[in-house]
Coordinates of C-alpha atoms in Angstrom, one line a residue:
M192 CA -4.2 -11.8 25.6
G193 CA -4.2 -15.5 25.4
E194 CA -7.2 -15.7 27.6
R195 CA -9.0 -13.3 25.2
G196 CA -8.1 -15.5 22.2
L197 CA -5.9 -12.8 20.6
I198 CA -2.8 -15.0 20.8
H199 CA -2.1 -18.6 21.7
P200 CA -2.2 -19.0 25.5
E201 CA 1.1 -20.9 25.6
P202 CA 4.2 -19.1 24.4
L203 CA 6.5 -20.8 21.8
L204 CA 10.1 -20.4 22.8
V205 CA 12.3 -19.7 19.7
S206 CA 15.8 -18.4 19.8
G207 CA 17.2 -15.8 17.4
A208 CA 15.6 -12.6 16.2
G209 CA 15.6 -13.6 12.6
E210 CA 13.8 -16.9 13.2
K211 CA 11.2 -15.2 15.4
S212 CA 10.5 -12.7 12.7
L213 CA 10.4 -15.2 10.0
R214 CA 7.9 -17.3 11.9
I215 CA 5.7 -14.2 12.3
I216 CA 5.9 -13.4 8.6
L217 CA 5.1 -17.0 7.5
R218 CA 2.6 -17.5 10.3
S219 CA 4.5 -20.7 11.2
E220 CA 2.6 -22.7 13.8
Q221 CA 0.2 -19.7 13.9
E222 CA 3.0 -17.5 15.4
G223 CA 1.8 -13.9 15.2
L224 CA 3.6 -11.9 18.0
W225 CA 7.1 -11.3 19.3
F226 CA 6.8 -9.4 22.5
F227 CA 10.3 -8.7 24.0
P228 CA 10.0 -5.5 26.2
K229 CA 13.6 -5.3 27.3
G230 CA 17.1 -4.9 25.9
G231 CA 18.9 -7.8 24.4
T232 CA 18.7 -7.2 20.6
S233 CA 20.3 -4.7 18.3
L234 CA 19.1 -2.7 15.4
W235 CA 20.9 -5.1 13.0
D236 CA 18.9 -8.0 14.6
V237 CA 15.6 -6.5 13.5
A238 CA 16.2 -4.2 10.5
A239 CA 15.5 -6.8 7.8
S240 CA 12.5 -8.2 9.9
D241 CA 11.1 -4.7 10.1
A242 CA 11.3 -4.2 6.4
L243 CA 9.7 -7.6 5.7
L244 CA 6.9 -7.1 8.2
R245 CA 6.1 -3.7 6.8
A246 CA 5.9 -5.2 3.3
T247 CA 3.5 -7.9 4.5
G248 CA 1.2 -5.6 6.5
G249 CA 2.9 -6.2 9.9
K250 CA 4.6 -3.9 12.3
L251 CA 7.8 -3.8 14.4
T252 CA 8.4 -1.1 17.1
D253 CA 9.9 -0.8 20.5
K254 CA 7.7 -1.5 23.6
Y255 CA 6.3 2.0 23.5
G256 CA 5.2 1.8 19.9
N257 CA 8.0 3.9 18.6
E258 CA 9.5 3.1 15.2
M259 CA 13.1 1.9 15.3
D260 CA 15.7 4.6 14.6
Y261 CA 18.1 3.1 12.1
S262 CA 20.2 6.3 11.9
K263 CA 21.9 5.5 15.2
S264 CA 25.6 4.7 15.2
R265 CA 27.0 1.2 16.0
T266 CA 27.7 2.1 19.5
E267 CA 24.0 3.1 20.1
A268 CA 22.5 0.2 18.2
E269 CA 21.1 -1.7 21.2
N270 CA 17.3 -1.8 21.3
V271 CA 17.1 -0.8 25.0
D272 CA 13.3 -0.4 24.8
G273 CA 12.8 -3.9 23.4
V274 CA 10.9 -5.2 20.4
V275 CA 7.3 -5.7 19.7
A276 CA 6.7 -7.4 16.3
C277 CA 3.4 -8.6 14.9
Y278 CA 1.9 -9.8 11.6
D279 CA -1.2 -7.6 12.2
Q280 CA -1.1 -3.9 13.0
T281 CA -4.3 -4.0 15.0
L282 CA -3.0 -6.8 17.2
H283 CA 0.3 -4.8 17.5
A284 CA -1.6 -1.7 18.7
E285 CA -3.5 -3.8 21.3
C286 CA -0.2 -5.3 22.6
I287 CA 1.3 -1.8 23.0
R288 CA -1.9 -0.5 24.7
I289 CA -2.0 -3.4 27.2
F290 CA 1.7 -3.0 27.9
L291 CA 1.4 0.8 28.5
E292 CA -1.6 0.2 30.8
G293 CA 0.6 -2.0 32.9
T294 CA -1.7 -5.0 32.6
W295 CA 0.7 -7.2 30.6
Q296 CA 1.3 -10.5 32.4
D297 CA 5.0 -11.5 32.1
E298 CA 6.3 -14.5 33.8
D299 CA 10.0 -13.3 33.7

């Protein structure tokens, strides 16, 4: 996506779900995407971010494009299917499409 000019070609490493989401909402350093297609966050890590992104025209889902299910219990709160958050719904849809096609280049 960086090669196509959709996102910056060099990832910005930021720790913490809250800070990542805030950077997306504020477009800090032109940050626009948080692509984390694996477990490691919980529903409480992303609930406020999800609400703020929705209010500002963005979108937050799992790696398959599914909305987060906040009705789960504490013991089921891990986001096993990861997080994809973006300030722009069109860019979000493109990220999901590329991931589902299997053409996403991940260096992990």
